[in-house]
């Protein structure tokens, strides 16, 4: 038991990319999935977009100026970045690498352009894409969120179609968010299985020696 625990701690963590159209429920799924998983953390991205209602600097994003963002790109501090709806979004590399070295895994909740870049840097990244049950459900959720103008809502829906097509090529796991609890279970299951690295099913679900 002791040896197992030590071996697990020494193992390098994995990068887990979770993407999906905006409004699909990604953030809720990620937050709930992470509450159930040990040694898996969410990476906090940088963005140049202004904070929305209830968003906090350092918790939801690091809200930075475009100049600051560009400086980080030039200094090679971002492991991936993309322009999404006219704003820049990117993942700080140092925090991810520190976590991986310490045997922790890191979830990147990022768009498909960024997901592809992350996969190029970490070829063993676990790639999960969340799908809406249908397009109407997506439009309704984006509208209900009350954060976006009509123009932005239209852009988000246009991008969703393109992302879904591209995801089929680059992502290993597609999870449909028809029922929230089920989608969370699916994501947790995919991550647990990937982190177990093909261990026998006997070990999965066992709480013995997990601490
Ligand atoms: P939102 O503005 O709705 O929070 O995010 C818009 C889109 O940007 C979402 O698809 C989200 O996943 C993506 N995103 C958030 N952080 C990052 C990041 O660090 N890199 C990339 N490439 N996309 C991101």
Short mmCIF file of C-alpha atoms and ligand atoms in Angstrom, two decimals:
data_model
loop_
_atom_site.label_atom_id
_atom_site.label_comp_id
_atom_site.label_asym_id
_atom_site.label_seq_id
_atom_site.Cartn_x
_atom_site.Cartn_y
_atom_site.Cartn_z
CA UNK A 1 0.00 0.00 0.00
CA UNK A 2 2.75 2.37 1.03
CA UNK A 3 4.78 1.69 -2.13
CA UNK A 4 1.71 2.28 -4.28
CA UNK A 5 1.06 5.62 -2.66
CA UNK A 6 4.67 6.70 -3.16
CA UNK A 7 4.70 5.54 -6.78
CA UNK A 8 1.52 7.45 -7.46
CA UNK A 9 2.87 10.60 -5.89
CA UNK A 10 6.07 10.44 -7.94
CA UNK A 11 4.26 9.95 -11.21
CA UNK A 12 4.05 13.03 -13.42
CA UNK A 13 0.57 14.52 -13.68
CA UNK A 14 -1.39 14.85 -16.89
CA UNK A 15 -2.83 17.82 -18.71
CA UNK A 16 -6.58 17.51 -19.26
CA UNK A 17 -8.08 19.78 -21.90
CA UNK A 18 -11.80 20.46 -21.62
CA UNK A 19 -13.37 22.41 -24.47
CA UNK A 20 -16.84 23.03 -25.78
CA UNK A 21 -18.95 25.85 -27.18
CA UNK A 22 -19.57 28.70 -24.77
CA UNK A 23 -22.87 28.22 -22.99
CA UNK A 24 -22.56 24.43 -23.05
CA UNK A 25 -22.06 24.25 -19.27
CA UNK A 26 -18.30 23.64 -19.32
CA UNK A 27 -17.53 25.75 -16.27
CA UNK A 28 -20.13 24.05 -14.10
CA UNK A 29 -19.04 20.60 -15.25
CA UNK A 30 -15.36 21.40 -14.63
CA UNK A 31 -16.02 22.87 -11.20
CA UNK A 32 -18.12 19.92 -10.05
CA UNK A 33 -15.81 17.32 -11.58
CA UNK A 34 -12.81 18.88 -9.84
CA UNK A 35 -14.53 18.76 -6.48
CA UNK A 36 -14.68 15.01 -6.85
CA UNK A 37 -11.13 14.45 -8.06
CA UNK A 38 -8.01 14.45 -5.93
CA UNK A 39 -4.75 15.94 -7.19
CA UNK A 40 -6.43 17.61 -10.14
CA UNK A 41 -6.51 21.41 -10.35
CA UNK A 42 -7.98 23.99 -12.66
CA UNK A 43 -5.59 26.31 -14.46
CA UNK A 44 -6.59 29.98 -14.21
CA UNK A 45 -6.22 31.62 -17.63
CA UNK A 46 -5.23 35.14 -18.52
CA UNK A 47 -7.68 37.19 -20.53
CA UNK A 48 -7.91 40.69 -21.95
CA UNK A 49 -11.71 40.70 -21.77
CA UNK A 50 -13.35 42.65 -18.95
CA UNK A 51 -14.72 40.70 -15.98
CA UNK A 52 -18.41 39.74 -16.13
CA UNK A 53 -20.79 40.01 -13.18
CA UNK A 54 -19.67 37.77 -10.31
CA UNK A 55 -16.28 37.10 -11.86
CA UNK A 56 -13.23 37.53 -9.66
CA UNK A 57 -9.66 38.30 -10.63
CA UNK A 58 -7.45 35.30 -9.87
CA UNK A 59 -10.38 32.92 -9.42
CA UNK A 60 -12.17 32.96 -12.79
CA UNK A 61 -9.41 34.57 -14.83
CA UNK A 62 -6.45 36.87 -14.45
CA UNK A 63 -7.84 39.99 -16.10
CA UNK A 64 -4.94 41.81 -17.78
CA UNK A 65 -4.38 44.55 -20.34
CA UNK A 66 -3.57 43.68 -23.93
CA UNK A 67 -0.06 45.10 -23.45
CA UNK A 68 0.58 42.84 -20.47
CA UNK A 69 -0.77 39.85 -22.39
CA UNK A 70 1.49 40.57 -25.38
CA UNK A 71 4.50 40.92 -23.11
CA UNK A 72 3.84 37.45 -21.71
CA UNK A 73 3.61 36.04 -25.24
CA UNK A 74 6.95 37.62 -26.13
CA UNK A 75 8.58 36.28 -22.99
CA UNK A 76 7.33 32.76 -23.83
CA UNK A 77 5.29 32.52 -20.64
CA UNK A 78 2.12 31.14 -22.22
CA UNK A 79 1.80 27.49 -23.13
CA UNK A 80 -1.00 28.34 -25.53
CA UNK A 81 -3.12 31.35 -26.40
CA UNK A 82 -5.87 32.32 -28.80
CA UNK A 83 -8.00 35.22 -29.90
CA UNK A 84 -11.58 34.35 -29.01
CA UNK A 85 -14.35 36.81 -29.95
CA UNK A 86 -11.80 39.64 -30.26
CA UNK A 87 -10.16 39.07 -26.87
CA UNK A 88 -6.99 37.22 -26.00
CA UNK A 89 -7.03 34.19 -23.72
CA UNK A 90 -4.01 32.17 -22.66
CA UNK A 91 -2.66 29.62 -20.19
CA UNK A 92 0.34 30.49 -17.97
CA UNK A 93 2.94 27.77 -18.52
CA UNK A 94 4.92 27.90 -15.26
CA UNK A 95 2.01 26.93 -13.00
CA UNK A 96 1.07 23.98 -15.21
CA UNK A 97 4.62 22.64 -15.31
CA UNK A 98 5.06 23.02 -11.55
CA UNK A 99 1.88 21.05 -10.94
CA UNK A 100 2.87 18.29 -13.38
CA UNK A 101 6.31 17.95 -11.80
CA UNK A 102 4.66 17.60 -8.40
CA UNK A 103 2.53 14.74 -9.75
CA UNK A 104 -0.63 16.86 -9.91
CA UNK A 105 -2.86 17.02 -12.96
CA UNK A 106 -4.19 20.22 -14.46
CA UNK A 107 -7.44 20.93 -16.27
CA UNK A 108 -7.30 23.55 -19.02
CA UNK A 109 -10.77 24.87 -19.79
CA UNK A 110 -9.89 26.41 -23.15
CA UNK A 111 -11.11 26.71 -26.71
CA UNK A 112 -10.29 24.31 -29.53
CA UNK A 113 -7.52 26.47 -31.03
CA UNK A 114 -5.79 26.44 -27.64
CA UNK A 115 -6.56 22.76 -27.12
CA UNK A 116 -4.67 21.88 -30.30
CA UNK A 117 -1.65 23.91 -29.16
CA UNK A 118 -1.72 22.27 -25.72
CA UNK A 119 -1.82 18.82 -27.33
CA UNK A 120 1.28 19.73 -29.35
CA UNK A 121 3.14 20.66 -26.14
CA UNK A 122 1.80 17.73 -24.08
CA UNK A 123 1.07 14.89 -26.51
CA UNK A 124 -0.35 12.76 -23.69
CA UNK A 125 -2.99 15.40 -22.86
CA UNK A 126 -6.45 13.98 -22.24
CA UNK A 127 -8.79 15.74 -24.69
CA UNK A 128 -12.45 16.09 -23.67
CA UNK A 129 -15.08 18.01 -25.63
CA UNK A 130 -18.50 18.88 -24.19
CA UNK A 131 -21.38 18.92 -26.67
CA UNK A 132 -24.78 20.56 -26.28
CA UNK A 133 -27.81 18.28 -26.73
CA UNK A 134 -28.83 20.57 -29.63
CA UNK A 135 -28.26 24.07 -30.94
CA UNK A 136 -31.44 25.56 -29.40
CA UNK A 137 -30.33 24.53 -25.95
CA UNK A 138 -27.07 26.37 -26.52
CA UNK A 139 -28.72 29.59 -27.74
CA UNK A 140 -31.05 29.55 -24.77
CA UNK A 141 -28.24 29.08 -22.24
CA UNK A 142 -26.06 31.82 -23.73
CA UNK A 143 -29.02 34.23 -23.65
CA UNK A 144 -30.00 33.30 -20.10
CA UNK A 145 -26.49 34.02 -18.84
CA UNK A 146 -27.21 37.70 -19.55
CA UNK A 147 -23.58 38.60 -20.08
CA UNK A 148 -23.50 39.09 -23.83
CA UNK A 149 -24.91 41.50 -26.38
CA UNK A 150 -26.97 40.13 -29.31
CA UNK A 151 -23.92 40.57 -31.55
CA UNK A 152 -21.69 38.53 -29.24
CA UNK A 153 -24.37 35.84 -28.85
CA UNK A 154 -24.47 35.45 -32.63
CA UNK A 155 -20.66 35.20 -32.78
CA UNK A 156 -20.65 32.58 -30.03
CA UNK A 157 -23.20 30.46 -31.90
CA UNK A 158 -21.28 30.75 -35.19
CA UNK A 159 -18.07 29.69 -33.50
CA UNK A 160 -19.83 26.74 -31.84
CA UNK A 161 -20.53 25.07 -35.20
CA UNK A 162 -16.92 25.40 -36.36
CA UNK A 163 -15.56 24.19 -33.01
CA UNK A 164 -17.70 21.08 -32.96
CA UNK A 165 -16.50 20.11 -36.45
CA UNK A 166 -12.85 20.64 -35.52
CA UNK A 167 -13.23 18.85 -32.18
CA UNK A 168 -14.29 15.62 -33.85
CA UNK A 169 -10.82 15.51 -35.36
CA UNK A 170 -8.71 16.47 -32.34
CA UNK A 171 -10.54 15.30 -29.22
CA UNK A 172 -10.63 11.74 -27.86
CA UNK A 173 -13.74 12.05 -25.70
CA UNK A 174 -17.07 13.68 -26.57
CA UNK A 175 -19.47 14.19 -23.66
CA UNK A 176 -23.06 15.38 -24.29
CA UNK A 177 -24.40 17.70 -21.62
CA UNK A 178 -28.02 16.65 -21.78
CA UNK A 179 -28.24 15.79 -18.11
CA UNK A 180 -25.78 17.75 -15.96
CA UNK A 181 -25.15 15.05 -13.33
CA UNK A 182 -24.54 12.46 -15.99
CA UNK A 183 -22.15 14.75 -17.88
CA UNK A 184 -20.19 15.38 -14.66
CA UNK A 185 -20.04 11.62 -13.98
CA UNK A 186 -18.80 11.02 -17.52
CA UNK A 187 -16.04 13.62 -17.23
CA UNK A 188 -14.96 12.33 -13.81
CA UNK A 189 -14.90 8.77 -15.18
CA UNK A 190 -12.80 9.75 -18.21
CA UNK A 191 -10.27 11.60 -16.05
CA UNK A 192 -10.05 8.86 -13.41
CA UNK A 193 -9.47 6.25 -16.07
CA UNK A 194 -6.80 8.33 -17.80
CA UNK A 195 -4.99 9.00 -14.52
CA UNK A 196 -5.14 5.38 -13.53
CA UNK A 197 -3.16 4.68 -16.67
CA UNK A 198 -4.84 1.38 -17.41
CA UNK A 199 -4.71 0.10 -13.84
CA UNK A 200 -7.00 -2.81 -13.10
CA UNK A 201 -10.64 -1.86 -12.49
CA UNK A 202 -10.18 -3.26 -8.97
CA UNK A 203 -8.16 -0.19 -7.99
CA UNK A 204 -10.60 2.28 -9.42
CA UNK A 205 -13.25 3.34 -6.99
CA UNK A 206 -11.28 2.00 -4.07
CA UNK A 207 -10.68 4.61 -1.42
CA UNK A 208 -8.06 2.52 0.37
CA UNK A 209 -4.67 4.19 0.34
CA UNK A 210 -5.88 7.24 -1.55
CA UNK A 211 -4.64 9.75 1.01
P1 LIG B 1 -15.55 33.22 -21.81
O1 LIG B 1 -15.29 34.61 -22.27
O2 LIG B 1 -16.95 32.76 -22.11
O3 LIG B 1 -15.15 32.98 -20.37
O4 LIG B 1 -14.60 32.26 -22.65
C1 LIG B 1 -14.66 32.28 -24.04
C2 LIG B 1 -13.90 31.11 -24.60
O5 LIG B 1 -12.51 31.24 -24.31
C3 LIG B 1 -14.33 29.77 -24.02
O6 LIG B 1 -14.46 28.84 -25.09
C4 LIG B 1 -13.18 29.39 -23.13
O7 LIG B 1 -13.04 28.00 -23.02
C5 LIG B 1 -12.02 30.00 -23.88
N1 LIG B 1 -10.84 30.16 -23.03
C6 LIG B 1 -10.80 30.49 -21.71
N2 LIG B 1 -9.54 30.52 -21.27
C7 LIG B 1 -8.76 30.19 -22.33
C8 LIG B 1 -7.34 30.04 -22.49
O8 LIG B 1 -6.53 30.19 -21.61
N3 LIG B 1 -6.93 29.71 -23.75
C9 LIG B 1 -7.78 29.52 -24.79
N4 LIG B 1 -7.25 29.17 -25.95
N5 LIG B 1 -9.10 29.64 -24.66
C10 LIG B 1 -9.59 29.98 -23.45
#
